[in-house]
Amino acid sequence: MSPADAITPILDLPDAAVAIRLRGIANRFGPVVIHEHLDLDILRGETIGIVGGSGTGKSVLMRSIIGLRPPSEGEVRVLGHDVWSSDPAERKALDSRWGVMFQDGALFSNLTVRENVLIPLREHTNLPPGLSLEIADLKIQMAGLPLSSAGKLPAELSGGMRKRAALARAIALDPDILFLDEPTAGLDPITAGRFDALVNELKETLGLTIFLITHDLDTLRDACDRVAALADGKVAAIGPLDHLREHATGWLADYFGGPRGRAALG
Ligand SMILES: Nc1ncnc2c1ncn2[C@@H]1O[C@H](COP(=O)(O)OP(=O)(O)OP(=O)(O)O)[C@@H](O)[C@H]1O
């Protein structure tokens, strides 16, 4: 099935065609309900943009998928494995098949860029140190950073370079899935556009599936095959950007139809 035809949260497809399968997800904090009965299928090889008003639970959903916070209810399957009922060895193996770039980069501030990129390589592989170093330097360059930045601390880099360093770490293990939480937030439009182009390039080179949380309409237009909009605790609308724009109601209509939406999407 091509992303253009996938306009419902649940797709009638075998596990092999689906990178991430969410069923009946609920997330609650005490009496506060963030998600309820949330279903979603993400196709292998697609970039899906996750949008929604502030507080709709985009980051909480990502944390439930990558094993950082168990959902209150529901099933999370990634690459055919149940994230929350897998044994520790299966979970560790799964962990090595996704890379995550958190909103603030989450780089270790006391480690250099190269040392940050080496962390997943040391944790998940038994490669000889020299080879790990070569791979780290390759990933730093694939993320568009000059090799001269490898020995620098995050604080010595610009905001855009720090995001690239976090991206280099996220692709260190040649993951199947890349999770990006607001990758272009805080970047000027030109730097943000370059970052989107880089993400597209990496998707092609590494054959990635990408889960991309964003508020950036340019990123939705330039980097996403489909967009899923969260509202009322669920995936309220899903499909290619043009499909969503045609059928937008409520928050989504305001989002696309507001001045920023018109400026980005015409
Ligand atoms: N550990 C927690 N304890 C209590 N409430 C939490 C916790 N983590 C998140 N929340 C709440 O869950 C809701 C969703 O948070 P989340 O960060 O996922 O939103 P978001 O859609 O990513 O928002 P934004 O677009 O502003 O980043 C928020 O109301 C937040 O306060």
CSV table of C-alpha atoms and ligand atoms in Angstrom, one decimal, residues 29 34 53-60 103 182 215, ligand 1:
chain,number,residue,atom,x,y,z
A,29,PHE,CA,-1.5,10.8,34.5
A,34,ILE,CA,-3.9,12.1,27.4
A,53,GLY,CA,-1.9,21.1,19.7
A,54,SER,CA,0.4,21.6,22.6
A,55,GLY,CA,-0.3,18.9,25.2
A,56,THR,CA,-2.0,16.4,22.9
A,57,GLY,CA,0.6,13.9,23.9
A,58,LYS,CA,2.9,13.7,20.9
A,59,SER,CA,6.0,13.2,23.1
A,60,VAL,CA,4.2,10.9,25.5
A,103,GLN,CA,13.7,17.7,21.4
A,182,GLU,CA,10.7,18.6,16.9
A,215,HIS,CA,4.9,21.9,14.4
B,1,LIG,N1,5.5,12.6,33.7
B,1,LIG,C1,4.4,13.3,33.5
B,1,LIG,N2,3.6,13.5,34.6
B,1,LIG,C2,2.4,14.2,34.5
B,1,LIG,N3,2.0,14.7,33.3
B,1,LIG,C3,2.8,14.5,32.2
B,1,LIG,C4,4.0,13.8,32.3
B,1,LIG,N4,4.6,13.8,31.0
B,1,LIG,C5,3.7,14.5,30.2
B,1,LIG,N5,2.6,14.9,31.0
B,1,LIG,C6,1.5,15.7,30.4
B,1,LIG,O1,1.0,15.0,29.3
B,1,LIG,C7,0.6,16.0,28.3
B,1,LIG,C8,1.2,15.7,27.0
B,1,LIG,O2,2.6,16.0,27.0
B,1,LIG,P1,3.5,16.0,25.7
B,1,LIG,O3,4.8,16.5,26.1
B,1,LIG,O4,3.4,14.6,25.2
B,1,LIG,O5,2.7,17.0,24.8
B,1,LIG,P2,3.1,17.4,23.3
B,1,LIG,O6,1.9,17.1,22.4
B,1,LIG,O7,4.4,16.8,22.9
B,1,LIG,O8,3.2,19.0,23.5
B,1,LIG,P3,4.2,20.1,22.8
B,1,LIG,O9,3.7,20.2,21.4
B,1,LIG,O10,3.9,21.3,23.7
B,1,LIG,O11,5.6,19.6,23.0
B,1,LIG,C9,0.9,17.4,28.9
B,1,LIG,O12,-0.3,17.9,29.5
B,1,LIG,C10,1.9,17.1,30.0
B,1,LIG,O13,1.9,18.0,31.0
